[in-house]
Short mmCIF file of C-alpha atoms in Angstrom, two decimals:
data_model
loop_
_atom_site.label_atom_id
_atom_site.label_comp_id
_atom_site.label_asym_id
_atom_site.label_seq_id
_atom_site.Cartn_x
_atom_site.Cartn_y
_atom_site.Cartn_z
CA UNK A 1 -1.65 19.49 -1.46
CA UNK A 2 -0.21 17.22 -4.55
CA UNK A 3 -1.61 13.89 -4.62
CA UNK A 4 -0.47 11.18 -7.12
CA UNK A 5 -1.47 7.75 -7.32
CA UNK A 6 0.62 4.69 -8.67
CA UNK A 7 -0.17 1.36 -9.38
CA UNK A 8 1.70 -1.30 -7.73
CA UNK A 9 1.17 -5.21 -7.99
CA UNK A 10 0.55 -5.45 -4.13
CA UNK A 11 -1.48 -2.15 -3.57
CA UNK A 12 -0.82 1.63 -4.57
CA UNK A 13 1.83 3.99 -3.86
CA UNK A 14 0.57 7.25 -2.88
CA UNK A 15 2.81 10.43 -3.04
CA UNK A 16 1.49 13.46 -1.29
CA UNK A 17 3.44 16.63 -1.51
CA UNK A 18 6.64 14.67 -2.59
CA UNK A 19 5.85 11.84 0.32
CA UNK A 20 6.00 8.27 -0.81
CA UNK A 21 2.93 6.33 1.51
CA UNK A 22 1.68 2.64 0.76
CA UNK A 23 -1.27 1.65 1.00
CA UNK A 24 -2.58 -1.86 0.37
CA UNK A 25 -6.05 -3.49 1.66
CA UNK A 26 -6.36 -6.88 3.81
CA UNK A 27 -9.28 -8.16 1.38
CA UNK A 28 -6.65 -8.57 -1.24
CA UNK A 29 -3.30 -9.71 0.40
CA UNK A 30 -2.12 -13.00 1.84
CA UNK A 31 0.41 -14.06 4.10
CA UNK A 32 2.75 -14.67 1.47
CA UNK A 33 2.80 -11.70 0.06
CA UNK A 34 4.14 -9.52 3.11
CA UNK A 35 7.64 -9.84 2.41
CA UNK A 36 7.03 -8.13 -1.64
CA UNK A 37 4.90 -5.20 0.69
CA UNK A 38 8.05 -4.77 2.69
CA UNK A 39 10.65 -4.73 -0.15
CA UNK A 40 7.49 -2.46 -2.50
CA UNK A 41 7.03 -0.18 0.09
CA UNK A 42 10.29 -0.14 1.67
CA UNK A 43 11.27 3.72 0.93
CA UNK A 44 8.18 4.94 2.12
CA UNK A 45 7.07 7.18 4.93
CA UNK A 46 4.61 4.54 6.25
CA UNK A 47 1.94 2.21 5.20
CA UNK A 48 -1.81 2.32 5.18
CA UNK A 49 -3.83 -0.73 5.98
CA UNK A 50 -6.72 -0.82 4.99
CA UNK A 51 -9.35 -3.14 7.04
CA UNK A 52 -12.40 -2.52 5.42
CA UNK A 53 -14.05 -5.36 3.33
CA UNK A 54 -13.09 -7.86 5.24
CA UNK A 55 -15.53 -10.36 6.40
CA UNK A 56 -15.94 -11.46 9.45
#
């Protein structure tokens, strides 16, 4: 398996084996940036979102 990371200004883009995945983390995202996640990750497979470090 072929992993590549690549910086993005709202999270990374993650290719694995050729597949584009986004991944971005709710501890550094507001509302206001969800529509430059749907236009950056647009093309991809699917996003991850990650949860962790939030606090509660």
């Amino acid at each position: 398996m072929k992993l590549e990371e690549v910086e993005n200004p709202i999270g990374l883009l993650l290719r694995i084996d050729g597949n584009a995945i986004g991944y971005v983390t709710l501890a550094n995202i507001k509302k206001e940036d969800i529509p430059e996640i749907k236009k950056s990750f647009g093309n991809t497979k699917g996003i991850i979102i990650a949860i962790r470090n939030l606090s509660c």
